[in-house]
mmCIF file of C-alpha atoms (C1' of nucleotides) in Angstrom:
data_model
loop_
_atom_site.group_PDB
_atom_site.id
_atom_site.type_symbol
_atom_site.label_atom_id
_atom_site.label_comp_id
_atom_site.label_asym_id
_atom_site.label_seq_id
_atom_site.Cartn_x
_atom_site.Cartn_y
_atom_site.Cartn_z
ATOM 1 C CA MET A 1 -6.856 -21.097 10.118
ATOM 2 C CA ALA A 2 -6.029 -17.837 11.874
ATOM 3 C CA ILE A 3 -8.686 -15.396 13.012
ATOM 4 C CA VAL A 4 -7.760 -12.890 10.320
ATOM 5 C CA ASP A 5 -8.485 -15.485 7.645
ATOM 6 C CA GLU A 6 -12.174 -15.324 8.548
ATOM 7 C CA MET A 7 -12.373 -11.627 7.704
ATOM 8 C CA VAL A 8 -13.483 -10.334 4.321
ATOM 9 C CA CYS A 9 -11.144 -7.379 4.664
ATOM 10 C CA PHE A 10 -8.105 -9.581 5.189
ATOM 11 C CA ALA A 11 -9.046 -11.802 2.254
ATOM 12 C CA LEU A 12 -9.182 -8.690 0.076
ATOM 13 C CA TYR A 13 -5.940 -7.330 1.487
ATOM 14 C CA SER A 14 -4.101 -10.632 0.972
ATOM 15 C CA ALA A 15 -5.401 -11.238 -2.517
ATOM 16 C CA SER A 16 -4.580 -7.701 -3.561
ATOM 17 C CA ARG A 17 -1.034 -7.891 -2.222
ATOM 18 C CA ALA A 18 -0.447 -11.314 -3.765
ATOM 19 C CA THR A 19 -1.603 -9.979 -7.122
ATOM 20 C CA THR A 20 0.573 -6.889 -6.858
ATOM 21 C CA ARG A 21 3.569 -9.087 -6.066
ATOM 22 C CA ALA A 22 2.874 -11.175 -9.164
ATOM 23 C CA TYR A 23 2.776 -8.034 -11.322
ATOM 24 C CA THR A 24 5.920 -6.714 -9.649
ATOM 25 C CA GLU A 25 7.825 -9.797 -10.747
ATOM 26 C CA LEU A 26 6.503 -9.702 -14.281
ATOM 27 C CA LEU A 27 7.298 -5.976 -14.542
ATOM 28 C CA ALA A 28 10.718 -6.152 -12.893
ATOM 29 C CA PRO A 29 12.702 -6.324 -16.172
ATOM 30 C CA TRP A 30 11.318 -2.881 -17.065
ATOM 31 C CA LYS A 31 11.580 -1.515 -13.507
ATOM 32 C CA LEU A 32 7.896 -0.651 -13.623
ATOM 33 C CA THR A 33 5.581 -0.802 -10.642
ATOM 34 C CA TYR A 34 2.049 -2.123 -10.676
ATOM 35 C CA THR A 35 0.523 1.349 -10.435
ATOM 36 C CA GLN A 36 2.750 2.613 -13.229
ATOM 37 C CA TYR A 37 1.528 -0.325 -15.326
ATOM 38 C CA LEU A 38 -2.073 0.740 -14.714
ATOM 39 C CA VAL A 39 -1.225 4.214 -16.015
ATOM 40 C CA LEU A 40 0.280 2.652 -19.139
ATOM 41 C CA VAL A 41 -2.828 0.515 -19.700
ATOM 42 C CA ILE A 42 -4.981 3.645 -19.680
ATOM 43 C CA LEU A 43 -2.680 5.595 -21.984
ATOM 44 C CA TRP A 44 -2.359 2.704 -24.453
ATOM 45 C CA THR A 45 -6.131 2.501 -24.674
ATOM 46 C CA GLU A 46 -7.162 6.110 -24.506
ATOM 47 C CA GLY A 47 -4.157 8.130 -25.609
ATOM 48 C CA THR A 48 -3.232 11.445 -24.011
ATOM 49 C CA LYS A 49 -5.006 12.083 -20.730
ATOM 50 C CA PRO A 50 -4.910 14.910 -18.203
ATOM 51 C CA VAL A 51 -3.627 14.014 -14.737
ATOM 52 C CA ARG A 52 -7.057 14.650 -13.276
ATOM 53 C CA GLU A 53 -8.707 11.992 -15.455
ATOM 54 C CA LEU A 54 -6.008 9.450 -14.649
ATOM 55 C CA GLY A 55 -6.715 10.179 -11.015
ATOM 56 C CA GLU A 56 -10.440 9.656 -11.443
ATOM 57 C CA MET A 57 -9.976 6.370 -13.247
ATOM 58 C CA LEU A 58 -7.482 4.983 -10.743
ATOM 59 C CA GLN A 59 -8.965 6.721 -7.717
ATOM 60 C CA LEU A 60 -5.611 8.313 -6.927
ATOM 61 C CA ASP A 61 -4.904 11.910 -6.000
ATOM 62 C CA SER A 62 -2.076 14.160 -7.118
ATOM 63 C CA GLY A 63 -0.113 13.296 -3.981
ATOM 64 C CA THR A 64 0.322 9.812 -5.435
ATOM 65 C CA LEU A 65 0.247 10.609 -9.138
ATOM 66 C CA SER A 66 2.626 13.572 -9.307
ATOM 67 C CA PRO A 67 5.738 11.754 -8.099
ATOM 68 C CA LEU A 68 4.705 8.553 -9.905
ATOM 69 C CA LEU A 69 4.366 10.375 -13.233
ATOM 70 C CA ARG A 70 7.652 12.164 -12.610
ATOM 71 C CA ARG A 71 9.378 8.804 -12.269
ATOM 72 C CA MET A 72 7.722 7.559 -15.452
ATOM 73 C CA GLU A 73 8.852 10.719 -17.195
ATOM 74 C CA ASP A 74 12.405 10.229 -15.882
ATOM 75 C CA LYS A 75 12.350 6.780 -17.502
ATOM 76 C CA GLU A 76 11.089 8.456 -20.690
ATOM 77 C CA PHE A 77 7.942 6.370 -21.008
ATOM 78 C CA ILE A 78 5.687 9.433 -20.854
ATOM 79 C CA VAL A 79 5.848 13.214 -21.230
ATOM 80 C CA ARG A 80 3.896 15.828 -19.276
ATOM 81 C CA GLU A 81 2.841 19.069 -20.927
ATOM 82 C CA ARG A 82 0.776 21.988 -19.671
ATOM 83 C CA ASP A 83 -2.446 22.374 -21.628
ATOM 84 C CA GLY A 84 -2.484 25.292 -24.084
ATOM 85 C CA GLN A 85 -6.092 26.226 -23.362
ATOM 86 C CA ASP A 86 -6.124 25.769 -19.599
ATOM 87 C CA SER A 87 -2.657 25.892 -18.138
ATOM 88 C CA ARG A 88 -3.767 24.390 -14.808
ATOM 89 C CA ILE A 89 -4.083 21.085 -16.646
ATOM 90 C CA VAL A 90 -1.136 18.770 -17.278
ATOM 91 C CA ASN A 91 -1.605 16.364 -20.172
ATOM 92 C CA VAL A 92 0.162 13.015 -20.030
ATOM 93 C CA SER A 93 1.232 11.349 -23.275
ATOM 94 C CA LEU A 94 3.159 8.243 -24.224
ATOM 95 C CA THR A 95 6.592 8.559 -25.759
ATOM 96 C CA SER A 96 7.641 6.116 -28.459
ATOM 97 C CA SER A 97 9.303 4.000 -25.755
ATOM 98 C CA GLY A 98 6.061 4.046 -23.789
ATOM 99 C CA ASN A 99 4.140 2.952 -26.839
ATOM 100 C CA ALA A 100 6.648 0.201 -27.542
ATOM 101 C CA LEU A 101 5.986 -1.258 -24.100
ATOM 102 C CA ARG A 102 2.532 -2.218 -25.272
ATOM 103 C CA GLN A 103 4.022 -5.033 -27.323
ATOM 104 C CA ASP A 104 6.751 -5.845 -24.816
ATOM 105 C CA LEU A 105 4.204 -6.309 -22.025
ATOM 106 C CA ALA A 106 1.515 -7.987 -24.114
ATOM 107 C CA HIS A 107 2.194 -11.333 -22.427
ATOM 108 C CA ILE A 108 1.272 -10.064 -18.952
ATOM 109 C CA PRO A 109 -2.544 -10.157 -18.993
ATOM 110 C CA ALA A 110 -2.562 -13.860 -19.888
ATOM 111 C CA GLN A 111 0.035 -14.638 -17.218
ATOM 112 C CA ILE A 112 -2.057 -12.896 -14.571
ATOM 113 C CA ALA A 113 -5.335 -14.381 -15.781
ATOM 114 C CA CYS A 114 -3.741 -17.787 -15.482
ATOM 115 C CA GLY A 115 -2.301 -16.838 -12.098
ATOM 116 C CA THR A 116 -5.675 -16.030 -10.609
ATOM 117 C CA GLY A 117 -6.539 -19.717 -10.835
ATOM 118 C CA LEU A 118 -10.071 -18.795 -11.872
ATOM 119 C CA PRO A 119 -11.561 -21.519 -14.075
ATOM 120 C CA ASP A 120 -12.997 -19.352 -16.866
ATOM 121 C CA LEU A 121 -13.938 -15.849 -17.951
ATOM 122 C CA LYS A 122 -17.373 -16.291 -16.428
ATOM 123 C CA ALA A 123 -15.893 -16.907 -12.985
ATOM 124 C CA ALA A 124 -13.537 -13.962 -13.423
ATOM 125 C CA GLN A 125 -16.387 -11.664 -14.388
ATOM 126 C CA ALA A 126 -18.465 -12.863 -11.415
ATOM 127 C CA LEU A 127 -15.579 -12.022 -9.069
ATOM 128 C CA ILE A 128 -15.077 -8.636 -10.684
ATOM 129 C CA ASP A 129 -18.795 -7.844 -10.318
ATOM 130 C CA SER A 130 -18.786 -8.918 -6.705
ATOM 131 C CA LEU A 131 -15.718 -6.786 -5.967
ATOM 132 C CA HIS A 132 -17.207 -3.774 -7.724
ATOM 133 C CA ARG A 133 -20.259 -4.013 -5.477
ATOM 134 C CA VAL A 134 -18.047 -4.198 -2.392
ATOM 135 C CA THR A 135 -15.999 -1.208 -3.571
ATOM 136 C CA GLU A 136 -19.067 0.870 -4.290
ATOM 137 C CA SER A 137 -20.656 -0.020 -1.000
ATOM 138 C CA MET A 138 -17.474 0.690 0.962
ATOM 139 C CA GLN A 139 -17.035 4.048 -0.726
ATOM 140 C CA LYS A 140 -20.509 4.987 0.473
ATOM 141 C CA ILE A 141 -19.739 4.422 4.137
ATOM 142 C CA SER A 142 -16.410 6.281 4.112
ATOM 143 C CA SER A 143 -16.774 10.057 3.865
ATOM 144 C CA PRO A 144 -20.478 9.804 2.975
ATOM 145 C CA GLY A 145 -20.477 13.571 2.687
ATOM 146 C CA THR A 146 -18.290 13.687 -0.440
ATOM 147 C CA MET B 1 -16.460 1.904 -17.874
ATOM 148 C CA ALA B 2 -12.719 2.416 -18.072
ATOM 149 C CA ILE B 3 -10.363 -0.276 -19.310
ATOM 150 C CA VAL B 4 -8.951 -0.864 -15.853
ATOM 151 C CA ASP B 5 -12.415 -1.725 -14.564
ATOM 152 C CA GLU B 6 -12.372 -4.863 -16.677
ATOM 153 C CA MET B 7 -9.300 -6.202 -14.898
ATOM 154 C CA VAL B 8 -9.512 -8.587 -11.938
ATOM 155 C CA CYS B 9 -6.378 -7.058 -10.466
ATOM 156 C CA PHE B 10 -7.856 -3.568 -10.476
ATOM 157 C CA ALA B 11 -11.116 -4.777 -8.933
ATOM 158 C CA LEU B 12 -9.071 -6.330 -6.117
ATOM 159 C CA TYR B 13 -6.903 -3.257 -5.731
ATOM 160 C CA SER B 14 -9.912 -0.916 -5.615
ATOM 161 C CA ALA B 15 -11.925 -3.033 -3.213
ATOM 162 C CA SER B 16 -8.953 -3.462 -0.913
ATOM 163 C CA ARG B 17 -8.205 0.259 -0.827
ATOM 164 C CA ALA B 18 -11.866 1.178 -0.307
ATOM 165 C CA THR B 19 -12.022 -1.248 2.612
ATOM 166 C CA THR B 20 -8.816 0.088 4.134
ATOM 167 C CA ARG B 21 -10.184 3.628 3.867
ATOM 168 C CA ALA B 22 -13.344 2.554 5.691
ATOM 169 C CA TYR B 23 -11.268 1.035 8.505
ATOM 170 C CA THR B 24 -9.060 4.111 8.618
ATOM 171 C CA GLU B 25 -12.071 6.293 9.330
ATOM 172 C CA LEU B 26 -13.455 3.979 11.977
ATOM 173 C CA LEU B 27 -10.023 3.715 13.630
ATOM 174 C CA ALA B 28 -9.166 7.412 13.405
ATOM 175 C CA PRO B 29 -10.297 8.279 16.967
ATOM 176 C CA TRP B 30 -7.617 5.903 18.285
ATOM 177 C CA LYS B 31 -5.020 6.900 15.674
ATOM 178 C CA LEU B 32 -4.707 3.264 14.679
ATOM 179 C CA THR B 33 -4.009 2.062 11.151
ATOM 180 C CA TYR B 34 -5.667 -0.884 9.472
ATOM 181 C CA THR B 35 -2.576 -3.062 9.761
ATOM 182 C CA GLN B 36 -2.179 -2.161 13.426
ATOM 183 C CA TYR B 37 -5.813 -3.213 13.917
ATOM 184 C CA LEU B 38 -5.046 -6.604 12.374
ATOM 185 C CA VAL B 39 -2.237 -7.080 14.898
ATOM 186 C CA LEU B 40 -4.650 -6.249 17.703
ATOM 187 C CA VAL B 41 -7.205 -8.768 16.396
ATOM 188 C CA ILE B 42 -4.579 -11.494 16.541
ATOM 189 C CA LEU B 43 -3.357 -10.565 20.010
ATOM 190 C CA TRP B 44 -6.905 -10.305 21.410
ATOM 191 C CA THR B 45 -7.640 -13.788 20.143
ATOM 192 C CA GLU B 46 -4.373 -15.560 20.707
ATOM 193 C CA GLY B 47 -2.568 -13.627 23.416
ATOM 194 C CA THR B 48 1.191 -13.109 23.370
ATOM 195 C CA LYS B 49 2.781 -13.911 20.031
ATOM 196 C CA PRO B 50 6.347 -13.746 18.731
ATOM 197 C CA VAL B 51 6.968 -11.310 15.875
ATOM 198 C CA ARG B 52 7.667 -14.188 13.528
ATOM 199 C CA GLU B 53 4.216 -15.700 14.016
ATOM 200 C CA LEU B 54 2.522 -12.346 13.524
ATOM 201 C CA GLY B 55 4.457 -12.065 10.305
ATOM 202 C CA GLU B 56 3.366 -15.508 9.147
ATOM 203 C CA MET B 57 -0.280 -14.813 9.878
ATOM 204 C CA LEU B 58 -0.316 -11.424 8.188
ATOM 205 C CA GLN B 59 2.248 -12.289 5.517
ATOM 206 C CA LEU B 60 4.399 -9.344 6.550
ATOM 207 C CA ASP B 61 8.151 -9.307 7.105
ATOM 208 C CA SER B 62 10.146 -7.584 9.821
ATOM 209 C CA GLY B 63 10.750 -4.629 7.535
ATOM 210 C CA THR B 64 7.072 -3.805 7.899
ATOM 211 C CA LEU B 65 6.396 -5.195 11.360
ATOM 212 C CA SER B 66 9.338 -3.788 13.309
ATOM 213 C CA PRO B 67 8.484 -0.112 12.837
ATOM 214 C CA LEU B 68 4.746 -0.821 13.040
ATOM 215 C CA LEU B 69 5.140 -2.583 16.396
ATOM 216 C CA ARG B 70 7.430 0.176 17.616
ATOM 217 C CA ARG B 71 4.694 2.720 16.920
ATOM 218 C CA MET B 72 2.146 0.537 18.719
ATOM 219 C CA GLU B 73 4.536 0.274 21.641
ATOM 220 C CA ASP B 74 5.000 4.062 21.655
ATOM 221 C CA LYS B 75 1.218 4.355 21.979
ATOM 222 C CA GLU B 76 1.416 1.825 24.834
ATOM 223 C CA PHE B 77 -1.002 -0.667 23.308
ATOM 224 C CA ILE B 78 1.595 -3.439 23.281
ATOM 225 C CA VAL B 79 4.950 -4.335 24.824
ATOM 226 C CA ARG B 80 7.844 -6.190 23.197
ATOM 227 C CA GLU B 81 10.076 -8.461 25.249
ATOM 228 C CA ARG B 82 12.972 -10.703 24.299
ATOM 229 C CA ASP B 83 12.205 -14.352 24.951
ATOM 230 C CA GLY B 84 13.963 -15.846 27.964
ATOM 231 C CA GLN B 85 14.671 -19.188 26.306
ATOM 232 C CA ASP B 86 15.651 -17.965 22.850
ATOM 233 C CA SER B 87 16.744 -14.372 22.873
ATOM 234 C CA ARG B 88 16.465 -14.016 19.099
ATOM 235 C CA ILE B 89 12.695 -14.048 19.576
ATOM 236 C CA VAL B 90 10.706 -10.943 20.491
ATOM 237 C CA ASN B 91 7.328 -11.659 22.136
ATOM 238 C CA VAL B 92 4.535 -9.170 21.616
ATOM 239 C CA SER B 93 1.910 -8.762 24.356
ATOM 240 C CA LEU B 94 -1.063 -6.500 24.936
ATOM 241 C CA THR B 95 -0.920 -3.881 27.646
ATOM 242 C CA SER B 96 -4.050 -3.143 29.654
ATOM 243 C CA SER B 97 -4.777 -0.280 27.250
ATOM 244 C CA GLY B 98 -4.385 -2.670 24.345
ATOM 245 C CA ASN B 99 -6.782 -5.099 25.971
ATOM 246 C CA ALA B 100 -9.278 -2.335 26.679
ATOM 247 C CA LEU B 101 -9.397 -1.536 22.961
ATOM 248 C CA ARG B 102 -11.139 -4.847 22.430
ATOM 249 C CA GLN B 103 -14.322 -3.416 23.919
ATOM 250 C CA ASP B 104 -13.805 0.057 22.480
ATOM 251 C CA LEU B 105 -13.487 -1.325 18.957
ATOM 252 C CA ALA B 106 -16.133 -4.037 19.275
ATOM 253 C CA HIS B 107 -18.502 -2.098 17.024
ATOM 254 C CA ILE B 108 -16.161 -2.180 14.035
ATOM 255 C CA PRO B 109 -16.717 -5.692 12.613
ATOM 256 C CA ALA B 110 -20.462 -5.087 12.266
ATOM 257 C CA GLN B 111 -19.870 -1.693 10.657
ATOM 258 C CA ILE B 112 -17.541 -3.217 8.102
ATOM 259 C CA ALA B 113 -19.747 -6.251 7.479
ATOM 260 C CA CYS B 114 -22.577 -3.860 6.762
ATOM 261 C CA GLY B 115 -20.263 -1.730 4.629
ATOM 262 C CA THR B 116 -19.379 -4.593 2.300
ATOM 263 C CA GLY B 117 -22.954 -4.554 1.057
ATOM 264 C CA LEU B 118 -22.912 -8.349 0.931
ATOM 265 C CA PRO B 119 -26.416 -9.739 1.493
ATOM 266 C CA ASP B 120 -25.600 -12.417 4.086
ATOM 267 C CA LEU B 121 -22.895 -14.482 5.742
ATOM 268 C CA LYS B 122 -23.162 -17.081 3.010
ATOM 269 C CA ALA B 123 -22.283 -14.512 0.338
ATOM 270 C CA ALA B 124 -19.449 -13.174 2.490
ATOM 271 C CA GLN B 125 -18.020 -16.661 2.960
ATOM 272 C CA ALA B 126 -18.279 -17.361 -0.761
ATOM 273 C CA LEU B 127 -16.293 -14.204 -1.496
ATOM 274 C CA ILE B 128 -13.706 -15.068 1.148
ATOM 275 C CA ASP B 129 -13.290 -18.558 -0.322
ATOM 276 C CA SER B 130 -12.946 -17.182 -3.816
ATOM 277 C CA LEU B 131 -10.343 -14.654 -2.674
ATOM 278 C CA HIS B 132 -8.389 -17.299 -0.760
ATOM 279 C CA ARG B 133 -8.147 -19.365 -3.926
ATOM 280 C CA VAL B 134 -6.904 -16.352 -5.874
ATOM 281 C CA THR B 135 -4.342 -15.539 -3.161
ATOM 282 C CA GLU B 136 -3.060 -19.083 -3.029
ATOM 283 C CA SER B 137 -2.856 -19.320 -6.781
ATOM 284 C CA MET B 138 -1.094 -15.969 -7.100
ATOM 285 C CA GLN B 139 1.426 -16.903 -4.451
ATOM 286 C CA LYS B 140 2.323 -19.959 -6.495
ATOM 287 C CA ILE B 141 3.267 -17.999 -9.593
ATOM 288 C CA SER B 142 5.373 -15.408 -7.754
ATOM 289 C CA SER B 143 8.690 -16.749 -6.514
ATOM 290 C CA PRO B 144 7.723 -20.357 -7.250
ATOM 291 C CA GLY B 145 11.087 -21.403 -5.864
ATOM 292 C CA THR B 146 10.349 -20.376 -2.294
ATOM 293 C "C1'" DT C 1 34.376 -28.461 20.157
ATOM 294 C "C1'" DC C 2 33.902 -24.943 17.034
ATOM 295 C "C1'" DA C 3 33.276 -23.217 12.400
ATOM 296 C "C1'" DA C 4 29.511 -22.883 9.136
ATOM 297 C "C1'" DT C 5 24.804 -22.339 8.583
ATOM 298 C "C1'" DT C 6 20.318 -20.970 9.895
ATOM 299 C "C1'" DT C 7 16.971 -18.195 12.357
ATOM 300 C "C1'" DA C 8 14.948 -13.884 14.236
ATOM 301 C "C1'" DC C 9 14.749 -9.271 14.204
ATOM 302 C "C1'" DG C 10 16.220 -4.623 13.040
ATOM 303 C "C1'" DT C 11 17.558 -0.936 9.663
ATOM 304 C "C1'" DT C 12 17.818 1.396 5.240
ATOM 305 C "C1'" DG C 13 16.009 2.821 1.025
ATOM 306 C "C1'" DC C 14 12.351 3.221 -2.384
ATOM 307 C "C1'" DG C 15 7.650 3.628 -4.002
ATOM 308 C "C1'" DC C 16 3.087 3.968 -3.284
ATOM 309 C "C1'" DA C 17 -1.456 5.811 -0.635
ATOM 310 C "C1'" DC C 18 -3.355 9.498 1.519
ATOM 311 C "C1'" DA C 19 -4.210 13.748 4.323
ATOM 312 C "C1'" DA C 20 -3.098 18.489 4.471
ATOM 313 C "C1'" DT C 21 -1.476 22.526 2.473
ATOM 314 C "C1'" DC C 22 0.070 25.621 -1.145
ATOM 315 C "C1'" DG C 23 0.336 28.414 -5.467
ATOM 316 C "C1'" DA C 24 -1.253 29.396 -9.855
ATOM 317 C "C1'" DA C 25 -4.892 29.567 -13.156
ATOM 318 C "C1'" DT C 26 -9.694 29.762 -14.233
ATOM 319 C "C1'" DT C 27 -14.502 30.582 -13.421
ATOM 320 C "C1'" DG C 28 -18.451 32.681 -11.348
ATOM 321 C "C1'" DT C 29 -20.769 36.731 -9.479
ATOM 322 C "C1'" DG C 30 -21.946 41.251 -8.425
ATOM 323 C "C1'" DC D 1 -14.121 44.959 -14.296
ATOM 324 C "C1'" DA D 2 -12.982 43.331 -9.574
ATOM 325 C "C1'" DC D 3 -12.795 39.759 -6.528
ATOM 326 C "C1'" DA D 4 -14.306 35.638 -4.261
ATOM 327 C "C1'" DA D 5 -14.687 30.826 -5.022
ATOM 328 C "C1'" DT D 6 -13.232 26.840 -7.414
ATOM 329 C "C1'" DT D 7 -10.129 23.803 -9.942
ATOM 330 C "C1'" DC D 8 -5.713 21.627 -10.913
ATOM 331 C "C1'" DG D 9 -1.446 20.022 -9.850
ATOM 332 C "C1'" DA D 10 2.673 19.923 -6.807
ATOM 333 C "C1'" DT D 11 4.734 19.428 -2.252
ATOM 334 C "C1'" DT D 12 5.238 17.758 2.515
ATOM 335 C "C1'" DG D 13 4.818 14.415 6.001
ATOM 336 C "C1'" DT D 14 3.351 9.810 7.807
ATOM 337 C "C1'" DG D 15 2.753 4.945 7.449
ATOM 338 C "C1'" DC D 16 2.794 0.879 5.206
ATOM 339 C "C1'" DG D 17 4.943 -3.040 1.857
ATOM 340 C "C1'" DC D 18 8.901 -4.973 0.421
ATOM 341 C "C1'" DA D 19 13.738 -5.920 -1.085
ATOM 342 C "C1'" DA D 20 18.346 -5.888 0.554
ATOM 343 C "C1'" DC D 21 21.464 -5.953 4.066
ATOM 344 C "C1'" DG D 22 23.311 -6.305 8.901
ATOM 345 C "C1'" DT D 23 23.782 -8.301 13.612
ATOM 346 C "C1'" DA D 24 23.291 -11.400 17.203
ATOM 347 C "C1'" DA D 25 21.811 -15.784 18.860
ATOM 348 C "C1'" DA D 26 20.969 -20.571 18.190
ATOM 349 C "C1'" DT D 27 21.646 -24.839 15.716
ATOM 350 C "C1'" DT D 28 24.127 -28.062 12.926
ATOM 351 C "C1'" DG D 29 27.613 -31.212 11.935
ATOM 352 C "C1'" DA D 30 32.238 -32.577 10.872
#
DNA sequence: TCAATTTACGTTGCGCACAATCGAATTGTG
DNA sequence: CACAATTCGATTGTGCGCAACGTAAATTGA
């Protein structure tokens, strides 16, 4: 047992990377990344969204999202259009290919749920709740001014 | 509550990034990154280590470690030396500046422990154990052949 | 002994993640 | 209305994280 294995931060870091790697493999046939998958999940559920709202939900800024969305647009899974009312806003929508992915990728949640090794939904929810508390608490100590 | 907030993977991803951001702020005065800090923790505890062992402990390959260690060497916190017995191996050691950081950064673990918002060591250990199980389980489903 | 394989590390290329900065559009205020 | 402040998104630059590939050294084994 190495010293880093006794640290909460390293446990988080390892688990997060292991999970991302699992998604990366499952998504490889579509050449999608984990973060791109998260964008698809939001758009499947909520429909067209402005970039700003995607950023709020995923806690990502335009420095990450702009090139990521450009790549998704290049693959023709989404389209970006300036808003008619407020042309600062860019609305992101699914194309028909992007919508079709919803069925193609429907097997993934179960694969990941199984991959976590968590015994049941109750255990999964307990972990999620615990992680949400850590996230919230951590966000308070970094840049407390914002 | 957005759809992504119901996913274990996103809870992990968020908590990990929030924690990394907290470290980044604490480490900013020394221009160290979170991953560089992890290398220091290992070297403080275990002394000189070959690159391969650092990689095993942190689950990072040479594609990540080589440039990271080069930057740490540029800042004169570590030195890299080819092994005398087996010249494929590169041994990583702390410089006196690197050793001095141990005292300078001694306040960080308590700051982070506090920042997690976890009530006590027992809760922290329970979370670590839970995350280790997830990591191990996830590693099994990705590249099961290796 | 020496050719084939394995090991250790480095490099390249790509995609985030994030800070900093910019330009354009909108909003708020006098 | 004019103009300052704010909002939104894109761009630039740095540092991981990781796959793929390359090189040199060590080990294996016929």
